[in-house]
PDB file of C-alpha atoms in Angstrom:
ATOM      1  CA  MET H 609       0.180  -0.127   0.110  1.00  0.00           C
ATOM      2  CA  ILE H 610       0.977   3.451  -0.949  1.00  0.00           C
ATOM      3  CA  ILE H 611      -0.293   6.281   0.208  1.00  0.00           C
ATOM      4  CA  THR H 612       0.091   9.810  -2.025  1.00  0.00           C
ATOM      5  CA  LEU H 613      -0.264  13.158  -0.503  1.00  0.00           C
ATOM      6  CA  LEU H 614      -0.464  15.787  -3.443  1.00  0.00           C
ATOM      7  CA  ASN H 615      -0.936  19.116  -4.087  1.00  0.00           C
ATOM      8  CA  SER H 616       0.007  21.633  -6.792  1.00  0.00           C
ATOM      9  CA  GLU H 617       3.719  21.838  -5.507  1.00  0.00           C
ATOM     10  CA  ILE H 618       4.761  18.860  -3.459  1.00  0.00           C
ATOM     11  CA  LYS H 619       4.051  15.088  -3.766  1.00  0.00           C
ATOM     12  CA  LEU H 620       4.741  13.082  -1.149  1.00  0.00           C
ATOM     13  CA  THR H 621       4.342   9.352  -0.841  1.00  0.00           C
ATOM     14  CA  ILE H 622       4.604   7.226   2.300  1.00  0.00           C
ATOM     15  CA  ARG H 623       4.984   3.266   2.702  1.00  0.00           C
ATOM     16  CA  PRO H 624       2.814   1.932   5.829  1.00  0.00           C
ATOM     17  CA  ASP H 625       4.247  -1.155   4.675  1.00  0.00           C
ATOM     18  CA  LEU H 626       7.746  -0.279   5.594  1.00  0.00           C
ATOM     19  CA  GLY H 627       7.219   1.380   9.271  1.00  0.00           C
ATOM     20  CA  GLY H 628       5.387   4.560   7.968  1.00  0.00           C
ATOM     21  CA  ARG H 629       8.466   5.444   5.716  1.00  0.00           C
ATOM     22  CA  ILE H 630       8.459   8.447   4.024  1.00  0.00           C
ATOM     23  CA  ASP H 631       9.101   7.297   0.365  1.00  0.00           C
ATOM     24  CA  GLN H 632       9.742  10.082  -2.109  1.00  0.00           C
ATOM     25  CA  LEU H 633       9.346  13.733  -1.853  1.00  0.00           C
ATOM     26  CA  GLN H 634       9.014  15.531  -5.077  1.00  0.00           C
ATOM     27  CA  ASP H 635       9.043  19.389  -6.067  1.00  0.00           C
ATOM     28  CA  LEU H 636       6.505  19.341  -8.703  1.00  0.00           C
ATOM     29  CA  GLN H 637       7.274  22.470 -10.037  1.00  0.00           C
ATOM     30  CA  THR H 638      11.014  21.559 -10.460  1.00  0.00           C
ATOM     31  CA  GLU H 639       9.908  17.817 -10.810  1.00  0.00           C
ATOM     32  CA  HIS H 640      13.293  17.554  -8.065  1.00  0.00           C
ATOM     33  CA  GLN H 641      13.335  14.460  -6.244  1.00  0.00           C
ATOM     34  CA  TRP H 642      14.875  15.047  -2.651  1.00  0.00           C
ATOM     35  CA  LEU H 643      14.844  11.664  -1.903  1.00  0.00           C
ATOM     36  CA  TRP H 644      17.574   8.726  -2.935  1.00  0.00           C
ATOM     37  CA  HIS H 645      17.099   5.623  -4.286  1.00  0.00           C
ATOM     38  CA  PRO H 646      19.164   2.868  -5.652  1.00  0.00           C
ATOM     39  CA  LYS H 647      18.966   1.988  -9.258  1.00  0.00           C
ATOM     40  CA  GLY H 648      16.318  -0.391  -9.729  1.00  0.00           C
ATOM     41  CA  TYR H 649      14.001   0.523  -6.824  1.00  0.00           C
ATOM     42  CA  ASP H 650      10.691  -0.541  -7.033  1.00  0.00           C
ATOM     43  CA  GLU H 651       8.176   1.485  -5.032  1.00  0.00           C
ATOM     44  CA  SER H 652       5.472  -1.256  -5.530  1.00  0.00           C
ATOM     45  CA  GLN H 653       7.806  -3.736  -4.031  1.00  0.00           C
ATOM     46  CA  THR H 654       7.908  -4.139  -0.252  1.00  0.00           C
ATOM     47  CA  ARG H 655      10.405  -6.348   1.814  1.00  0.00           C
ATOM     48  CA  THR H 656      10.790  -8.588   4.535  1.00  0.00           C
ATOM     49  CA  LEU H 657      14.051  -8.424   6.302  1.00  0.00           C
ATOM     50  CA  ALA H 658      15.397 -11.490   8.597  1.00  0.00           C
ATOM     51  CA  PHE H 659      15.912 -10.806  12.504  1.00  0.00           C
ATOM     52  CA  LEU H 660      18.908  -8.368  13.178  1.00  0.00           C
ATOM     53  CA  SER H 661      19.340  -7.625   9.616  1.00  0.00           C
ATOM     54  CA  SER H 662      21.603  -4.816   8.890  1.00  0.00           C
ATOM     55  CA  PHE H 663      19.932  -1.445   8.002  1.00  0.00           C
ATOM     56  CA  ASP H 664      22.778  -0.074   6.043  1.00  0.00           C
ATOM     57  CA  ASP H 665      22.825  -3.467   3.912  1.00  0.00           C
ATOM     58  CA  ASN H 666      19.452  -3.498   3.432  1.00  0.00           C
ATOM     59  CA  TRP H 667      18.324   0.495   3.190  1.00  0.00           C
ATOM     60  CA  THR H 668      16.245   1.148  -0.248  1.00  0.00           C
ATOM     61  CA  GLY H 669      16.382   5.161   0.087  1.00  0.00           C
ATOM     62  CA  GLY H 670      13.749   7.564   1.303  1.00  0.00           C
ATOM     63  CA  TRP H 671      13.371   8.686   5.024  1.00  0.00           C
ATOM     64  CA  ASP H 672      13.337   6.000   7.391  1.00  0.00           C
ATOM     65  CA  GLU H 673      13.480   7.336  11.111  1.00  0.00           C
ATOM     66  CA  ILE H 674      13.581   4.341  14.065  1.00  0.00           C
ATOM     67  CA  PHE H 675      11.549   4.522  17.036  1.00  0.00           C
ATOM     68  CA  PRO H 676      12.659   4.973  19.876  1.00  0.00           C
ATOM     69  CA  ASN H 677      16.567   4.646  18.568  1.00  0.00           C
ATOM     70  CA  ASP H 678      18.550   2.572  16.336  1.00  0.00           C
ATOM     71  CA  ALA H 679      21.595   3.015  18.767  1.00  0.00           C
ATOM     72  CA  ALA H 680      22.114   2.918  22.269  1.00  0.00           C
ATOM     73  CA  GLY H 681      23.391   5.795  24.158  1.00  0.00           C
ATOM     74  CA  VAL H 682      22.382   8.494  26.873  1.00  0.00           C
ATOM     75  CA  PHE H 683      19.549  10.974  26.313  1.00  0.00           C
ATOM     76  CA  GLN H 684      18.469  12.942  28.983  1.00  0.00           C
ATOM     77  CA  GLY H 685      20.260  11.300  31.295  1.00  0.00           C
ATOM     78  CA  ARG H 686      18.339   7.594  30.725  1.00  0.00           C
ATOM     79  CA  HIS H 687      20.433   4.628  29.117  1.00  0.00           C
ATOM     80  CA  LEU H 688      18.798   3.436  25.740  1.00  0.00           C
ATOM     81  CA  VAL H 689      18.922   0.122  24.653  1.00  0.00           C
ATOM     82  CA  ALA H 690      19.571  -0.249  20.681  1.00  0.00           C
ATOM     83  CA  THR H 691      16.144  -1.118  19.353  1.00  0.00           C
ATOM     84  CA  TRP H 692      17.419  -3.662  17.204  1.00  0.00           C
ATOM     85  CA  LEU H 693      18.914  -5.379  20.058  1.00  0.00           C
ATOM     86  CA  THR H 694      15.382  -6.254  21.508  1.00  0.00           C
ATOM     87  CA  MET H 695      13.002  -5.981  18.275  1.00  0.00           C
ATOM     88  CA  GLY H 696      15.232  -6.348  15.474  1.00  0.00           C
ATOM     89  CA  SER H 697      15.426  -4.178  12.907  1.00  0.00           C
ATOM     90  CA  TYR H 698      12.461  -1.863  12.385  1.00  0.00           C
ATOM     91  CA  GLY H 699      10.479  -3.173  15.216  1.00  0.00           C
ATOM     92  CA  GLN H 700      10.157  -6.351  13.537  1.00  0.00           C
ATOM     93  CA  PRO H 701      10.681  -9.263  15.908  1.00  0.00           C
ATOM     94  CA  SER H 702      11.447 -12.652  14.277  1.00  0.00           C
ATOM     95  CA  GLY H 703      11.881 -10.992  11.261  1.00  0.00           C
ATOM     96  CA  ARG H 704       7.933 -10.691  11.051  1.00  0.00           C
ATOM     97  CA  LEU H 705       5.703  -7.448   9.970  1.00  0.00           C
ATOM     98  CA  LEU H 706       3.894  -5.630  12.446  1.00  0.00           C
ATOM     99  CA  LYS H 707       0.713  -4.664  11.445  1.00  0.00           C
ATOM    100  CA  HIS H 708      -1.531  -2.063  12.184  1.00  0.00           C
ATOM    101  CA  PRO H 709      -4.760  -0.380  10.758  1.00  0.00           C
ATOM    102  CA  ILE H 710      -4.211   2.999   8.791  1.00  0.00           C
ATOM    103  CA  THR H 711      -7.143   5.367   8.367  1.00  0.00           C
ATOM    104  CA  VAL H 712      -6.612   7.925   5.618  1.00  0.00           C
TER     105      VAL H 712
END
């Protein structure tokens, strides 16, 4: 599923199947694509990653954010555990997609 938000100036596509990733951001006046994708990228395809898969080895561009965090560290005095250690990349335990209804 791809959600497209469009007006006369900007086209924004969102991929709920990839964790709500902002997949494309295009300036319609200049036709400039602001987000990178590798050659051969097919926006109609989804993917399933194995548990503890490397983010960098599987990144297909777009704008990804991992919540609460992708790396261990200290934030506001709290010690944060790397999300991938407990949930796998993108919060997908055992490589299974989390499914949530989306209302548009």
